[in-house]
Amino acid sequence: MKILVCISKTPETTSKIKFSEDATELMEDGLQYILNPYDEWYALVRAVELKEEFEGSVTVINVGPASNDTVIRKALAIGADDAVRINVEPASAMSVANHISDYATGKDYDLILLGKESIDYNGSVMGAMLSEFLNLPFIAHASGLTKGGDAWEIERGITGGTERVRVNGTVVVSAAKGMAEQRIPNMRGIMMAKRKPLEVIEAENKASSLETVGYAYPAEKTAVKMIDPNNMEELVRLLQEEAKVI
Amino acid sequence: MILVYAESNEGALGKSAFEVVTFGHKVAQLLGKQCIALVLGNAADAGILGSYGAQRVMQLSDASLDTFDGRVHAQVIHEVAEQLGADVVIMPHGPKGHATAGRVAVRLNAGCLTGINAIPTLEGEHLVAEKDVFSGKAIHRVAVTGEKKVLTIMGNTVKPERSGTAVDVESVGVTPIASTLEVIDRQKQTSDRAPLPEAELVVSAGRGMKGPENWGIIEELADALGATTACSRPVADTGWRPHHEHVGQTGVAIRPNLYIAAGISGAIQHLAGVSASKCIVVINKDPEAPFFKAADYGVCADLFEVVPKLTAALQNRS
């Protein structure tokens, strides 16, 4: 079984986010980066589990600069066999999907996995773009993925519930909570990761139709109004008359 | 022309359809264009979308479309967009939008921005839209420069607004491609509460509840409000509550009008999924709980005493 897992790096959730003076760029200094949790905990771990069950290989692919190698090595430590990095600064989800599609075309993967979104820009859009470029079916928000004969059986989130779908052949799946449990890489994995192949592919950036106008910080919350625990009538009144939410 | 994909589920249009058409109508006004709603599948009364601002409502009532396959929906949306000459395609930011918007964007070679949470503006000739980024710690303003644009809209971004009258539904001259997906089982949420991403009122509880057997007071509070119940990550992970109730960074991100959190300390990963709520009420006995900093109203007391009092006060409200 040949599996490709698309991974991205994101700022660590507790990082302080700062922008350049003209507020058009994220300041990188002092920012801690991690492997995007949806890609790591759910997509990559499920891929490694499937490899352990059916044999085969797990390749991770990332589009980005050399500084991304740290998170790529972590993916190798968790259990991917090899890695590919397309050496361009990603301009948009469209350009990332385009680069990954160029790489994956003709390589006969049985499964392409990715997280349902990245926790920085929360686009939830790259998987569908990649699937369209590759002309493959795509299942979003998958919380379960098993192989039965030639078919994949996938549990996916739908509005107000879940459903199980069956699909034959190669499929692209975006992974959500429930797909797998986080794995902490052990020392052996970390040591082996250093020797696993990481192929760097040079590429020209693809045009993007999105331009950052600027970043802003959300309006400061006004100080919390503390309510007497013995006067819930007052809280109800405030919700009705001041906040006007009920 | 603005083409709005109005989502239907199990033969009915939901709140998201009315919101996204209201949003599309406002974008159409901004750009001086027509707004056309597209319904795929067997939803009844699609013409009602006219009253939310769609000048025309198109529907493809092909039964095969009720089994959702983003590849098929994208093909139909793309062909309709080409036939009608759509400049902007708008969809809800949810499971269906996630499986479809990117495909339509590739097919149209469009600029695609997802998760928008405000009405866009025109700056020069560019459409500029905003979305929350970095776990709610910043707002990203983006110009969508492509000639064609695909946008997805967060739930509760606009209130559904009636601005016209129902219109006759026109059929769509597109043959959907065959789906390669087969649905083998469907589990509906058992409660009759609104689905979490759509809910306007949410009552959520965390580890402070001490165990799943104590959730009755949360259910009663939710009943008194007509709210949907939710929970924090540790509560879902230990199996006290189902996974679909987990709100936060790795669960569902929500932006209801009212979010009441009982016994949740307010870790940044939790805040990432709820901080866009319009009004936040925090009930916690620990005065140092970080959640108080993100709250509009706080009650520092034992939730087992406060929650039933709040329920009673809500039941007695005028």
Coordinates of C-alpha atoms in Angstrom, one line a residue:
Chain A
M1 CA 0.0 0.0 0.0
K2 CA 1.5 3.3 -1.1
I3 CA 0.4 6.3 0.9
L4 CA 1.2 10.0 0.5
V5 CA 0.6 12.3 3.5
C6 CA 0.5 16.1 2.9
I7 CA 1.9 18.0 5.9
S8 CA 2.3 21.6 6.8
K9 CA 3.9 23.6 9.6
T10 CA 1.9 26.0 11.8
P11 CA 2.8 28.3 14.6
E12 CA 2.4 26.6 18.0
T13 CA -1.0 27.6 19.4
T14 CA 0.3 29.4 22.5
S15 CA 2.8 31.5 20.4
K16 CA 2.5 35.2 20.5
I17 CA 1.6 36.4 17.0
K18 CA 3.3 39.6 15.8
F19 CA 3.3 41.4 12.5
S20 CA 5.6 43.7 10.6
E21 CA 5.2 47.5 11.1
D22 CA 3.0 47.8 8.0
A23 CA 1.0 44.8 9.3
T24 CA 1.4 42.9 6.1
E25 CA 3.7 40.1 7.2
L26 CA 3.9 37.7 10.1
M27 CA 7.1 38.1 12.1
E28 CA 9.0 34.8 12.2
D29 CA 11.4 35.6 15.0
G30 CA 10.4 34.1 18.3
L31 CA 7.7 32.0 16.7
Q32 CA 7.6 28.3 17.6
Y33 CA 6.5 26.1 14.7
I34 CA 4.9 22.7 15.0
L35 CA 3.6 20.0 12.6
N36 CA 0.0 20.9 12.0
P37 CA -1.9 18.8 14.5
Y38 CA -4.5 17.5 12.1
D39 CA -1.8 16.4 9.7
E40 CA 0.2 14.8 12.5
W41 CA -2.2 13.3 15.0
Y42 CA -4.8 12.1 12.6
A43 CA -3.6 11.8 8.9
L44 CA 0.0 10.7 9.5
V45 CA -0.7 8.4 12.4
R46 CA -3.5 6.6 10.5
A47 CA -1.2 6.3 7.5
V48 CA 1.5 4.7 9.7
E49 CA -1.1 2.3 11.2
L50 CA -2.3 1.3 7.8
K51 CA 1.3 0.6 6.7
E52 CA 1.8 -1.5 9.8
E53 CA -1.4 -3.5 9.0
F54 CA -1.0 -3.9 5.2
E55 CA 2.7 -3.2 4.6
G56 CA 3.8 -0.6 2.0
S57 CA 5.2 2.8 2.4
V58 CA 4.3 6.2 3.7
T59 CA 5.8 9.3 2.1
V60 CA 5.2 12.8 3.5
I61 CA 5.2 15.8 1.3
N62 CA 5.5 19.5 2.3
V63 CA 5.7 22.7 0.2
G64 CA 7.9 25.2 1.8
P65 CA 11.4 26.5 2.7
A66 CA 14.4 24.6 4.2
S67 CA 13.3 25.8 7.7
N68 CA 10.4 23.3 7.4
D69 CA 12.8 20.4 7.6
T70 CA 12.5 20.2 11.4
V71 CA 8.8 19.4 11.3
I72 CA 9.4 17.0 8.3
R73 CA 12.0 15.1 10.4
K74 CA 9.3 14.8 13.2
A75 CA 7.0 13.2 10.7
L76 CA 9.7 10.8 9.8
A77 CA 10.3 10.1 13.5
I78 CA 6.6 9.2 13.9
G79 CA 6.9 6.6 11.2
A80 CA 6.9 7.9 7.6
D81 CA 9.5 6.2 5.4
D82 CA 10.6 9.1 3.4
A83 CA 9.9 12.7 2.7
V84 CA 9.7 15.2 -0.1
R85 CA 9.9 19.0 0.2
I86 CA 9.0 21.2 -2.7
N87 CA 11.3 24.1 -2.2
V88 CA 9.1 27.2 -2.7
E89 CA 7.4 29.6 -0.3
P90 CA 3.8 28.5 -0.5
A91 CA 1.7 31.4 -1.9
S92 CA -1.8 30.0 -1.4
A93 CA -3.7 26.7 -1.0
M94 CA -4.1 26.6 -4.7
S95 CA -0.3 26.8 -5.4
V96 CA 0.3 24.1 -2.7
A97 CA -2.3 21.8 -4.3
N98 CA -0.8 22.5 -7.7
H99 CA 2.8 21.6 -6.6
I100 CA 1.7 18.4 -4.8
S101 CA -0.4 17.4 -7.8
D102 CA 2.6 17.8 -10.0
Y103 CA 4.6 15.6 -7.7
A104 CA 1.9 12.9 -7.2
T105 CA 0.9 12.5 -10.8
G106 CA 1.8 9.1 -12.2
K107 CA 3.0 7.8 -8.9
D108 CA 0.1 5.5 -8.3
Y109 CA -0.6 6.2 -4.6
D110 CA -3.4 4.1 -3.1
L111 CA -4.3 6.8 -0.6
I112 CA -3.5 10.5 -0.1
L113 CA -4.1 11.8 3.4
L114 CA -4.0 15.3 4.9
G115 CA -5.5 17.0 8.0
K116 CA -8.9 18.6 7.6
E117 CA -7.4 22.1 8.1
S118 CA -4.3 23.8 9.3
I119 CA -4.6 25.6 12.6
D120 CA -3.1 28.9 11.4
Y121 CA -5.3 29.9 8.4
N122 CA -8.0 27.2 8.8
G123 CA -8.7 27.1 5.0
S124 CA -9.9 23.5 4.8
V125 CA -9.5 23.8 1.0
M126 CA -6.3 22.3 -0.2
G127 CA -7.6 18.7 -0.2
A128 CA -10.4 19.4 -2.6
M129 CA -8.1 21.4 -4.9
L130 CA -5.6 18.6 -4.9
S131 CA -8.3 16.0 -5.7
E132 CA -9.6 18.1 -8.6
F133 CA -6.1 18.5 -10.0
L134 CA -5.6 14.7 -9.8
N135 CA -9.2 13.9 -10.8
L136 CA -9.7 11.7 -7.7
P137 CA -12.6 11.4 -5.2
F138 CA -12.2 13.3 -2.0
I139 CA -13.7 12.7 1.4
A140 CA -13.6 15.6 3.8
H141 CA -13.8 15.5 7.6
A142 CA -13.1 11.8 7.9
S143 CA -13.1 10.3 11.5
G144 CA -12.5 6.7 10.4
L145 CA -10.8 5.0 7.5
T146 CA -10.5 1.2 6.9
K147 CA -9.7 -1.0 4.0
G148 CA -12.1 -3.8 3.1
G149 CA -11.0 -5.7 -0.1
D150 CA -10.5 -3.2 -2.8
A151 CA -12.7 -0.6 -1.2
W152 CA -12.0 2.1 1.4
E153 CA -14.7 2.5 4.1
I154 CA -14.7 6.0 5.5
E155 CA -16.7 7.6 8.2
R156 CA -17.2 11.3 7.5
G157 CA -18.8 14.2 9.3
I158 CA -22.0 15.6 7.7
T159 CA -24.2 18.4 9.0
G160 CA -25.9 17.0 12.1
G161 CA -24.3 13.6 12.1
T162 CA -21.9 11.2 10.4
E163 CA -22.1 8.7 7.6
R164 CA -20.1 5.8 6.3
V165 CA -19.2 5.8 2.6
R166 CA -17.5 3.2 0.5
V167 CA -15.2 4.1 -2.4
N168 CA -13.0 2.0 -4.7
G169 CA -9.5 2.8 -5.8
T170 CA -7.4 5.8 -4.9
V171 CA -9.0 8.4 -2.7
V172 CA -8.0 11.7 -1.1
V173 CA -9.1 11.9 2.6
S174 CA -8.9 14.8 5.0
A175 CA -8.6 13.6 8.6
A176 CA -10.5 14.9 11.6
K177 CA -10.6 13.9 15.3
G178 CA -11.4 10.3 15.8
M179 CA -9.2 9.0 12.9
A180 CA -6.3 8.1 15.1
E181 CA -4.6 8.9 18.4
Q182 CA -1.5 11.1 18.7
R183 CA 1.8 9.1 18.8
I184 CA 4.9 10.5 20.6
P185 CA 8.0 9.6 18.6
N186 CA 10.4 7.4 20.6
M187 CA 14.2 7.7 20.7
R188 CA 14.6 5.0 18.1
G189 CA 12.2 6.8 15.7
I190 CA 14.0 10.1 16.2
M191 CA 17.4 8.5 15.5
M192 CA 16.1 6.7 12.4
A193 CA 14.5 9.8 11.1
K194 CA 17.9 11.4 10.7
R195 CA 18.9 8.8 8.2
K196 CA 15.6 8.6 6.3
P197 CA 15.6 10.2 2.8
L198 CA 14.3 13.8 2.4
E199 CA 14.2 14.7 -1.2
V200 CA 14.2 18.4 -2.0
I201 CA 12.6 19.4 -5.3
E202 CA 13.2 22.8 -6.8
A203 CA 10.2 24.5 -8.4
E204 CA 9.0 27.8 -9.6
N205 CA 6.2 29.4 -7.6
K206 CA 2.8 29.2 -9.1
A207 CA 0.6 32.3 -9.5
S208 CA -1.8 33.1 -6.7
S209 CA -5.0 35.1 -6.9
L210 CA -4.9 36.1 -3.2
E211 CA -3.0 39.1 -1.9
T212 CA -2.6 40.0 1.8
V213 CA -3.9 43.5 2.4
G214 CA -3.0 43.4 6.0
Y215 CA -3.4 41.8 9.4
A216 CA -5.2 43.2 12.4
Y217 CA -5.6 42.3 16.0
P218 CA -9.2 41.6 17.2
A219 CA -10.8 44.4 19.2
E220 CA -9.8 44.1 22.9
K221 CA -12.4 42.5 25.0
T222 CA -14.0 44.8 27.5
A223 CA -13.3 43.7 31.1
V224 CA -15.4 40.8 32.3
K225 CA -18.5 41.8 34.3
M226 CA -18.7 39.6 37.4
I227 CA -22.2 38.6 38.5
D228 CA -23.3 37.7 42.0
P229 CA -23.8 33.9 42.0
N230 CA -27.0 34.5 44.1
N231 CA -28.5 36.8 41.4
M232 CA -28.9 34.9 38.2
E233 CA -31.9 37.0 37.4
E234 CA -29.4 39.8 36.9
L235 CA -27.4 37.7 34.4
V236 CA -30.6 36.9 32.5
R237 CA -31.5 40.6 32.4
L238 CA -28.0 41.5 31.1
L239 CA -28.2 38.8 28.4
Q240 CA -31.6 40.2 27.4
E241 CA -31.1 43.9 27.6
E242 CA -27.4 44.6 27.4
A243 CA -25.9 41.8 25.2
K244 CA -29.3 41.2 23.5
V245 CA -28.5 37.6 22.7
I246 CA -31.6 35.9 24.2
Chain B
M1 CA -23.3 37.5 -11.5
I2 CA -23.1 36.0 -8.0
L3 CA -23.9 32.3 -7.8
V4 CA -24.8 31.0 -4.3
Y5 CA -24.7 27.3 -3.5
A6 CA -27.5 26.9 -0.9
E7 CA -26.9 23.7 1.0
S8 CA -29.8 21.3 1.5
N9 CA -29.8 18.4 3.8
E10 CA -32.2 15.5 3.7
G11 CA -34.6 17.4 1.4
A12 CA -34.7 20.6 3.4
L13 CA -33.0 24.0 3.2
G14 CA -31.4 24.9 6.5
K15 CA -30.3 28.1 8.2
S16 CA -27.0 28.0 6.4
A17 CA -28.8 28.3 3.0
F18 CA -30.7 31.4 4.2
E19 CA -27.5 32.9 5.6
V20 CA -25.4 32.3 2.5
V21 CA -28.1 33.7 0.2
T22 CA -28.4 36.8 2.4
F23 CA -24.6 37.1 2.2
G24 CA -24.7 36.6 -1.6
H25 CA -27.4 39.3 -2.0
K26 CA -25.2 41.8 -0.1
V27 CA -22.1 41.0 -2.2
A28 CA -24.3 41.3 -5.4
Q29 CA -25.4 44.7 -4.2
L30 CA -21.8 45.8 -3.5
L31 CA -20.7 44.7 -7.0
G32 CA -23.9 45.8 -8.8
K33 CA -24.6 42.3 -10.0
Q34 CA -27.4 39.8 -10.0
C35 CA -27.6 37.1 -7.2
I36 CA -28.7 33.6 -8.3
A37 CA -29.2 30.7 -5.8
L38 CA -28.4 27.1 -6.8
V39 CA -30.0 24.1 -4.9
L40 CA -28.7 20.6 -5.6
G41 CA -31.0 17.8 -4.6
N42 CA -34.6 17.3 -3.6
A43 CA -35.2 20.3 -1.3
A44 CA -38.8 21.4 -1.2
D45 CA -39.7 25.1 -1.4
A46 CA -36.4 26.3 -2.9
G47 CA -38.2 29.3 -4.2
I48 CA -38.2 30.8 -0.7
L49 CA -34.6 31.7 -1.3
G50 CA -36.0 34.5 -3.5
S51 CA -37.2 36.2 -0.3
Y52 CA -33.6 36.3 1.1
G53 CA -32.4 38.2 -2.0
A54 CA -31.9 35.7 -4.8
Q55 CA -33.3 37.2 -8.0
R56 CA -33.4 33.7 -9.5
V57 CA -33.4 30.2 -7.9
M58 CA -32.1 27.3 -9.9
Q59 CA -32.5 23.7 -8.8
L60 CA -31.3 20.3 -10.0
S61 CA -33.7 17.9 -8.3
D62 CA -31.7 14.8 -9.3
A63 CA -32.1 12.1 -6.6
S64 CA -28.5 11.1 -7.1
L65 CA -27.4 14.5 -5.7
D66 CA -28.9 13.7 -2.3
T67 CA -25.9 11.3 -1.7
F68 CA -23.3 14.0 -1.3
D69 CA -20.2 13.7 -3.5
G70 CA -18.2 16.9 -3.7
R71 CA -16.8 15.8 -7.1
V72 CA -20.3 15.7 -8.6
H73 CA -21.6 18.8 -6.8
A74 CA -18.5 20.7 -8.0
Q75 CA -19.1 19.5 -11.6
V76 CA -22.7 20.8 -11.6
I77 CA -21.8 24.1 -9.9
H78 CA -19.0 24.7 -12.3
E79 CA -21.2 24.0 -15.4
V80 CA -24.0 26.2 -14.0
A81 CA -21.4 28.9 -13.2
E82 CA -20.1 28.7 -16.8
Q83 CA -23.5 28.8 -18.4
L84 CA -24.7 31.8 -16.4
G85 CA -21.3 33.6 -16.4
A86 CA -20.8 33.7 -12.7
D87 CA -18.1 36.1 -11.4
V88 CA -18.3 35.0 -7.8
V89 CA -19.4 31.6 -6.3
I90 CA -20.3 31.6 -2.7
M91 CA -20.8 28.6 -0.4
P92 CA -21.1 27.8 3.3
H93 CA -17.9 27.0 5.2
G94 CA -18.9 23.5 6.3
P95 CA -18.4 19.8 5.4
K96 CA -20.0 20.2 2.0
G97 CA -18.2 23.5 1.2
H98 CA -14.9 22.0 2.2
A99 CA -15.4 19.1 -0.2
T100 CA -16.6 21.3 -3.1
A101 CA -15.2 24.9 -3.0
G102 CA -11.6 24.0 -3.8
R103 CA -12.7 21.8 -6.7
V104 CA -14.9 24.6 -8.2
A105 CA -12.0 27.0 -7.7
V106 CA -9.6 24.8 -9.7
R107 CA -12.2 24.2 -12.4
L108 CA -12.8 28.0 -12.8
N109 CA -9.2 28.9 -12.2
A110 CA -10.6 31.2 -9.5
G111 CA -9.1 33.0 -6.5
C112 CA -10.4 31.1 -3.6
L113 CA -10.8 32.4 0.0
T114 CA -12.4 30.3 2.6
G115 CA -13.8 30.9 6.1
I116 CA -14.8 34.6 5.5
N117 CA -16.6 36.2 8.5
A118 CA -17.7 39.6 7.3
I119 CA -19.3 41.2 4.3
P120 CA -16.4 42.0 1.8
T121 CA -15.6 45.5 0.7
L122 CA -14.4 47.0 -2.6
E123 CA -11.0 48.5 -2.4
G124 CA -10.2 50.0 -5.9
E125 CA -11.2 47.2 -8.2
H126 CA -10.4 44.4 -5.7
L127 CA -12.8 42.5 -3.5
V128 CA -11.3 42.5 0.0
A129 CA -12.5 40.0 2.6
E130 CA -11.7 39.2 6.2
K131 CA -11.2 36.0 8.2
D132 CA -10.0 35.0 11.6
V133 CA -6.5 33.4 11.7
F134 CA -4.0 32.1 14.2
S135 CA -6.6 30.7 16.6
G136 CA -8.5 33.9 16.7
K137 CA -5.5 36.0 17.6
A138 CA -5.6 38.0 14.4
I139 CA -7.7 39.0 11.5
H140 CA -6.4 38.5 7.9
R141 CA -7.6 40.9 5.2
V142 CA -7.2 39.5 1.8
A143 CA -7.7 40.8 -1.7
V144 CA -9.2 38.1 -4.0
T145 CA -7.7 39.3 -7.3
G146 CA -8.7 36.5 -9.8
E147 CA -11.2 37.4 -12.4
K148 CA -13.4 34.6 -10.9
K149 CA -13.7 34.1 -7.2
V150 CA -14.9 31.3 -4.9
L151 CA -15.7 32.3 -1.3
T152 CA -16.9 30.2 1.7
I153 CA -18.7 31.9 4.5
M154 CA -18.5 31.0 8.2
G155 CA -21.9 30.2 9.9
N156 CA -23.5 33.1 11.8
T157 CA -21.6 35.7 9.7
V158 CA -24.9 37.3 8.7
K159 CA -28.4 37.0 10.1
P160 CA -30.8 35.7 7.4
E161 CA -32.7 38.7 6.1
R162 CA -35.8 38.8 4.0
S163 CA -35.5 41.4 1.4
G164 CA -37.8 40.2 -1.4
T165 CA -40.4 37.6 -2.3
A166 CA -40.3 33.9 -3.2
V167 CA -39.6 33.2 -6.9
D168 CA -40.4 30.4 -9.3
V169 CA -37.7 27.7 -9.3
E170 CA -36.0 27.1 -12.6
S171 CA -34.5 23.8 -13.5
V172 CA -30.9 23.4 -14.4
G173 CA -29.7 21.9 -17.7
V174 CA -26.8 19.9 -16.5
T175 CA -26.4 16.1 -16.3
P176 CA -24.5 15.2 -13.2
I177 CA -21.6 12.8 -13.6
A178 CA -21.9 9.4 -11.8
S179 CA -20.7 9.4 -8.2
T180 CA -18.1 6.8 -7.2
L181 CA -19.2 7.0 -3.5
E182 CA -21.7 4.7 -2.0
V183 CA -23.3 5.6 1.4
I184 CA -23.6 2.5 3.5
D185 CA -24.8 3.9 6.8
R186 CA -25.9 7.2 8.3
Q187 CA -26.0 8.2 11.9
K188 CA -28.0 11.3 12.7
Q189 CA -27.5 13.2 15.9
T190 CA -30.3 12.0 18.1
S191 CA -31.2 15.2 19.8
D192 CA -33.5 17.8 18.1
R193 CA -31.1 20.6 19.0
A194 CA -29.6 22.7 16.2
P195 CA -26.3 21.3 14.8
L196 CA -23.4 22.9 16.6
P197 CA -21.9 24.9 13.8
E198 CA -25.3 26.5 13.1
A199 CA -26.4 26.9 16.7
E200 CA -26.9 30.5 17.9
L201 CA -27.0 29.5 21.6
V202 CA -24.5 27.0 23.0
V203 CA -24.2 25.6 26.6
S204 CA -20.8 23.9 27.1
A205 CA -19.3 22.1 30.0
G206 CA -15.9 20.7 31.0
R207 CA -14.0 18.7 33.5
G208 CA -15.5 20.7 36.3
M209 CA -18.6 18.5 35.8
K210 CA -16.8 15.7 37.6
G211 CA -18.5 12.9 35.5
P212 CA -20.9 12.2 32.7
E213 CA -23.7 11.3 35.1
N214 CA -23.9 15.0 36.2
W215 CA -24.8 16.4 32.7
G216 CA -28.5 16.6 33.5
I217 CA -28.1 20.2 34.8
I218 CA -26.4 21.2 31.5
E219 CA -29.2 19.6 29.4
E220 CA -31.8 21.4 31.5
L221 CA -30.0 24.8 31.0
A222 CA -29.8 24.1 27.3
D223 CA -33.5 23.2 27.3
A224 CA -34.4 26.4 29.1
L225 CA -32.6 28.4 26.4
G226 CA -33.3 26.3 23.4
A227 CA -29.5 25.9 23.1
T228 CA -27.2 23.2 21.7
T229 CA -24.9 21.4 24.1
A230 CA -21.1 21.2 23.7
C231 CA -18.1 20.2 25.7
S232 CA -14.3 20.7 26.1
R233 CA -11.7 18.4 24.7
P234 CA -10.8 16.3 27.8
V235 CA -14.5 15.6 28.3
A236 CA -14.8 14.2 24.7
D237 CA -11.5 12.4 25.0
T238 CA -12.5 10.5 28.2
G239 CA -15.8 9.5 26.5
W240 CA -18.0 11.5 28.9
R241 CA -19.6 13.2 25.9
P242 CA -19.6 12.3 22.1
H243 CA -16.8 13.7 19.9
H244 CA -19.2 15.8 17.8
E245 CA -19.8 17.9 20.9
H246 CA -16.2 18.9 21.3
V247 CA -15.6 22.6 20.5
G248 CA -12.1 24.1 20.3
Q249 CA -9.1 24.0 18.0
T250 CA -9.2 20.3 17.2
G251 CA -12.9 20.0 17.5
V252 CA -15.6 22.2 16.0
A253 CA -15.0 25.9 15.7
I254 CA -18.2 27.9 16.5
R255 CA -19.3 31.5 16.6
P256 CA -22.7 31.5 18.3
N257 CA -24.4 34.6 19.7
L258 CA -24.2 33.2 23.2
Y259 CA -21.6 30.7 24.6
I260 CA -22.0 29.6 28.2
A261 CA -19.1 27.7 29.5
A262 CA -19.4 25.8 32.9
G263 CA -16.4 24.2 34.5
I264 CA -14.1 24.9 31.6
S265 CA -10.8 26.6 32.5
G266 CA -10.3 28.1 29.1
A267 CA -7.1 26.8 27.6
I268 CA -6.0 28.7 24.5
Q269 CA -6.8 25.6 22.4
H270 CA -10.4 25.8 23.6
L271 CA -10.6 29.6 23.2
A272 CA -9.4 29.1 19.6
G273 CA -12.7 27.4 18.7
V274 CA -15.1 29.7 20.6
S275 CA -13.5 33.2 21.0
A276 CA -15.5 34.5 18.0
S277 CA -18.7 34.0 20.0
K278 CA -20.7 37.3 20.3
C279 CA -21.2 36.9 24.0
I280 CA -19.4 34.6 26.4
V281 CA -20.5 33.7 29.9
V282 CA -18.1 31.8 32.1
I283 CA -19.1 29.9 35.2
N284 CA -16.1 28.6 37.2
K285 CA -15.3 28.3 40.9
D286 CA -11.6 29.1 40.3
P287 CA -11.2 32.9 40.1
E288 CA -7.9 32.4 38.3
A289 CA -9.5 30.4 35.4
P290 CA -8.0 32.0 32.3
F291 CA -11.4 31.9 30.6
F292 CA -12.7 34.8 32.7
K293 CA -10.3 37.1 30.7
A294 CA -12.1 36.2 27.5
A295 CA -15.6 36.4 29.0
D296 CA -18.2 39.1 28.8
Y297 CA -19.9 37.9 32.0
G298 CA -18.4 35.8 34.7
V299 CA -19.9 33.9 37.7
C300 CA -17.2 32.7 40.2
A301 CA -19.0 30.0 42.1
D302 CA -19.7 26.2 42.2
L303 CA -21.4 25.3 38.9
F304 CA -23.5 22.7 40.7
E305 CA -25.2 25.6 42.5
V306 CA -25.2 28.3 39.9
V307 CA -26.3 26.3 36.8
P308 CA -29.7 25.2 38.3
K309 CA -30.2 28.8 39.5
L310 CA -29.5 30.2 36.0
T311 CA -31.9 27.6 34.5
A312 CA -34.6 28.7 37.0
A313 CA -34.1 32.3 36.2
L314 CA -34.3 31.6 32.5
Q315 CA -37.5 29.6 32.9
N316 CA -39.0 32.6 34.8
R317 CA -37.9 35.2 32.4
S318 CA -40.4 37.5 30.8

